[in-house]
XYZ file of N, CA and C in Angstrom:
309
model
N -48.531 22.628 -3.970
C -48.063 21.937 -2.790
C -46.851 21.074 -3.168
N -45.777 21.197 -2.419
C -44.549 20.443 -2.661
C -44.615 19.140 -1.894
N -44.315 18.061 -2.577
C -44.310 16.756 -1.911
C -42.882 16.228 -1.886
N -42.510 15.654 -0.795
C -41.194 15.044 -0.633
C -41.360 13.534 -0.586
N -40.571 12.838 -1.358
C -40.624 11.384 -1.375
C -39.319 10.842 -0.818
N -39.462 9.870 0.005
C -38.281 9.226 0.569
C -37.860 8.109 -0.391
N -36.695 8.271 -1.004
C -36.225 7.292 -1.980
C -35.591 6.073 -1.331
N -34.996 6.271 -0.175
C -34.248 5.189 0.448
C -34.217 5.420 1.951
N -34.362 4.346 2.708
C -34.236 4.502 4.159
C -32.757 4.460 4.537
N -32.455 4.656 5.797
C -31.060 4.704 6.246
C -30.323 3.395 6.003
N -31.017 2.265 6.152
C -30.364 0.972 5.910
C -29.933 0.834 4.451
N -30.776 1.272 3.539
C -30.439 1.214 2.119
C -29.254 2.099 1.790
N -29.202 3.263 2.421
C -28.089 4.183 2.204
C -26.778 3.574 2.690
N -26.823 2.894 3.819
C -25.628 2.239 4.356
C -25.145 1.153 3.390
N -26.064 0.380 2.850
C -25.700 -0.686 1.914
C -25.067 -0.098 0.650
N -25.653 0.961 0.117
C -25.110 1.591 -1.088
C -23.711 2.152 -0.818
N -23.530 2.814 0.313
C -22.215 3.369 0.660
C -21.180 2.263 0.852
N -21.559 1.174 1.510
C -20.633 0.064 1.724
C -20.241 -0.575 0.391
N -21.209 -0.756 -0.491
C -20.914 -1.340 -1.800
C -19.976 -0.437 -2.600
N -20.219 0.861 -2.567
C -19.350 1.804 -3.283
C -17.935 1.777 -2.710
N -17.818 1.694 -1.398
C -16.503 1.643 -0.758
C -15.716 0.419 -1.229
N -16.341 -0.752 -1.186
C -15.645 -1.977 -1.591
C -15.331 -1.988 -3.084
N -16.213 -1.415 -3.884
C -15.992 -1.378 -5.325
C -14.791 -0.510 -5.686
N -14.698 0.660 -5.071
C -13.647 1.607 -5.438
C -12.364 1.457 -4.631
N -12.407 0.727 -3.533
C -11.193 0.595 -2.731
C -10.570 -0.791 -2.832
N -11.117 -1.640 -3.692
C -10.544 -2.982 -3.813
C -9.109 -2.870 -4.312
N -8.257 -3.727 -3.790
C -6.835 -3.677 -4.144
C -6.637 -4.075 -5.593
N -5.934 -3.250 -6.286
C -5.558 -3.548 -7.654
C -4.157 -4.168 -7.621
N -3.856 -5.089 -8.532
C -2.510 -5.666 -8.548
C -1.456 -4.589 -8.765
N -0.281 -4.809 -8.205
C 0.811 -3.850 -8.344
C 1.366 -3.899 -9.769
N 1.404 -2.737 -10.412
C 1.925 -2.620 -11.772
C 3.443 -2.466 -11.711
N 4.156 -3.192 -12.549
C 5.628 -3.240 -12.496
C 6.334 -2.183 -13.320
N 5.744 -1.775 -14.419
C 6.467 -0.912 -15.347
C 6.551 0.529 -14.863
N 7.634 1.178 -15.231
C 7.860 2.595 -14.959
C 8.125 3.242 -16.317
N 7.295 4.195 -16.701
C 7.432 4.802 -18.024
C 8.702 5.626 -18.190
N 9.301 6.040 -17.097
C 10.458 6.929 -17.162
C 11.805 6.213 -17.030
N 11.835 5.083 -16.353
C 13.109 4.436 -16.025
C 13.094 2.951 -16.356
N 14.276 2.430 -16.702
C 14.424 0.984 -16.844
C 14.391 0.359 -15.454
N 13.786 -0.825 -15.345
C 13.770 -1.577 -14.088
C 14.352 -2.952 -14.363
N 14.962 -3.533 -13.347
C 15.537 -4.871 -13.504
C 14.501 -5.936 -13.172
N 14.463 -6.982 -14.010
C 13.621 -8.147 -13.780
C 14.487 -9.384 -13.969
N 14.224 -10.403 -13.177
C 14.995 -11.636 -13.283
C 14.568 -12.398 -14.540
N 15.558 -12.727 -15.383
C 15.307 -13.521 -16.580
C 15.118 -14.971 -16.162
N 14.029 -15.593 -16.621
C 13.713 -16.963 -16.225
C 14.022 -17.959 -17.340
N 13.543 -17.679 -18.555
C 13.673 -18.687 -19.605
C 13.492 -18.059 -20.990
N 14.187 -18.644 -21.970
C 14.006 -18.262 -23.374
C 13.565 -19.499 -24.137
N 12.469 -19.369 -24.883
C 11.981 -20.457 -25.719
C 12.054 -20.002 -27.171
N 12.848 -20.687 -27.981
C 12.981 -20.333 -29.396
C 11.774 -20.895 -30.133
N 10.959 -20.015 -30.743
C 9.753 -20.442 -31.446
C 9.995 -20.655 -32.937
N 10.908 -19.899 -33.511
C 11.332 -20.089 -34.901
C 12.731 -19.495 -35.029
N 13.267 -19.450 -36.234
C 14.640 -18.953 -36.390
C 14.791 -17.485 -35.995
N 13.699 -16.716 -36.017
C 13.807 -15.299 -35.658
C 12.772 -14.833 -34.628
N 12.129 -15.772 -33.949
C 11.136 -15.429 -32.917
C 11.432 -16.232 -31.657
N 11.490 -15.534 -30.536
C 11.722 -16.195 -29.249
C 10.762 -15.630 -28.211
N 10.420 -16.462 -27.243
C 9.582 -16.031 -26.126
C 10.471 -15.962 -24.890
N 10.492 -14.796 -24.260
C 11.290 -14.584 -23.057
C 10.376 -14.558 -21.848
N 10.810 -15.185 -20.757
C 10.043 -15.181 -19.508
C 10.844 -14.423 -18.462
N 10.180 -13.476 -17.801
C 10.802 -12.688 -16.745
C 9.968 -12.807 -15.486
N 10.628 -12.859 -14.346
C 9.934 -12.913 -13.065
C 9.602 -11.488 -12.641
N 8.353 -11.261 -12.259
C 7.943 -9.952 -11.770
C 8.251 -9.857 -10.280
N 8.281 -8.646 -9.706
C 8.745 -8.469 -8.322
C 8.009 -9.285 -7.261
N 6.699 -9.450 -7.410
C 5.943 -10.232 -6.427
C 5.038 -11.211 -7.160
N 4.556 -12.235 -6.469
C 3.656 -13.197 -7.114
C 2.331 -12.589 -7.565
N 1.965 -11.415 -7.030
C 0.706 -10.779 -7.422
C 0.911 -9.584 -8.345
N 2.144 -9.326 -8.749
C 2.425 -8.202 -9.652
C 1.921 -8.500 -11.057
N 1.521 -7.437 -11.762
C 1.175 -7.543 -13.180
C 2.087 -6.600 -13.952
N 2.262 -6.876 -15.231
C 3.147 -6.052 -16.040
C 2.598 -4.634 -16.185
N 1.301 -4.500 -16.423
C 0.690 -3.177 -16.526
C 0.843 -2.536 -17.888
N 0.895 -3.339 -18.918
C 1.054 -2.824 -20.273
C -0.209 -3.137 -21.068
N -0.820 -2.130 -21.697
C -2.030 -2.394 -22.485
C -1.748 -3.350 -23.641
N -2.757 -4.086 -24.048
C -2.636 -5.027 -25.164
C -2.218 -4.269 -26.423
N -1.294 -4.844 -27.168
C -0.834 -4.246 -28.416
C 0.344 -3.309 -28.265
N 0.775 -3.036 -27.054
C 1.928 -2.160 -26.834
C 3.181 -3.007 -26.642
N 4.321 -2.369 -26.715
C 5.586 -3.080 -26.519
C 6.419 -2.353 -25.473
N 7.445 -3.037 -24.995
C 8.379 -2.432 -24.046
C 9.780 -2.492 -24.638
N 10.649 -1.666 -24.113
C 12.062 -1.709 -24.491
C 12.809 -2.435 -23.394
N 13.669 -3.340 -23.771
C 14.521 -3.963 -22.762
C 15.973 -3.730 -23.140
N 16.791 -3.675 -22.108
C 18.193 -3.314 -22.288
C 19.071 -4.431 -21.751
N 20.112 -4.727 -22.471
C 21.050 -5.757 -22.041
C 22.366 -5.600 -22.774
N 23.221 -6.605 -22.646
C 24.527 -6.575 -23.320
C 24.585 -7.712 -24.329
N 25.199 -7.426 -25.468
C 25.363 -8.463 -26.482
C 26.604 -9.301 -26.174
N 26.951 -10.217 -27.079
C 28.071 -11.135 -26.825
C 29.422 -10.423 -26.748
N 29.517 -9.211 -27.288
C 30.756 -8.430 -27.193
C 30.755 -7.489 -25.982
N 29.698 -7.533 -25.178
C 29.611 -6.676 -24.003
C 29.062 -5.289 -24.274
N 28.610 -5.044 -25.504
C 28.035 -3.743 -25.855
C 26.571 -3.686 -25.416
N 26.155 -2.523 -24.907
C 24.764 -2.362 -24.489
C 23.863 -2.258 -25.715
N 22.765 -3.009 -25.694
C 21.777 -2.962 -26.770
C 20.396 -2.761 -26.156
N 19.529 -2.121 -26.909
C 18.133 -1.944 -26.501
C 17.274 -2.553 -27.594
N 16.375 -3.444 -27.203
C 15.488 -4.131 -28.144
C 14.042 -3.922 -27.711
N 13.122 -4.114 -28.647
C 11.697 -4.035 -28.347
C 11.154 -5.440 -28.124
N 10.197 -5.550 -27.228
C 9.599 -6.830 -26.880
C 8.104 -6.618 -26.735
N 7.305 -7.465 -27.352
C 5.852 -7.388 -27.232
C 5.384 -8.512 -26.320
N 4.932 -8.175 -25.110
C 4.462 -9.210 -24.183
C 3.243 -9.943 -24.740
N 3.122 -11.205 -24.377
C 1.986 -12.008 -24.824
C 1.048 -12.352 -23.683
N 1.291 -11.782 -22.513
C 0.426 -12.048 -21.368
C -0.592 -10.933 -21.206
N -1.635 -11.235 -20.446
C -2.662 -10.249 -20.115
C -2.378 -9.676 -18.739
N -3.042 -8.584 -18.393
C -2.876 -8.040 -17.049
C -3.523 -8.918 -15.985
N -4.316 -9.883 -16.397
C -4.859 -10.830 -15.423
C -3.836 -11.918 -15.088
N -2.752 -12.010 -15.849
C -1.667 -12.954 -15.571
C -0.715 -12.305 -14.576
N -0.547 -12.917 -13.424
C 0.258 -12.299 -12.367
C 1.573 -13.042 -12.158
N 2.574 -12.318 -11.654
C 3.818 -12.916 -11.196
C 4.899 -13.159 -12.211
N 4.548 -13.334 -13.478
C 5.561 -13.635 -14.493
C 5.055 -13.176 -15.845
N 5.971 -12.762 -16.714
C 5.609 -12.443 -18.095
C 6.586 -13.149 -19.015
């Protein structure tokens, strides 16, 4: 004889579906980086930490934007040197993805 057991009533199913919807559809912060192209960011401040180490601050596009770079990775930034020549340097961000609006 086959027995069928009711695991959940309709109200429980609605609660589970609603919880899944909110869990998977919650807004994630907007990631700023583009792996294929350079993007412009407003330079805010440079803090010299030692003779060869500096901390650069850049404004992200919106107050809720995050950089979107995993911990331990670096980015390339492009600019011009004092002679007007284009240079590309590496920069290791010190912020987390929970830090929004500025790096």
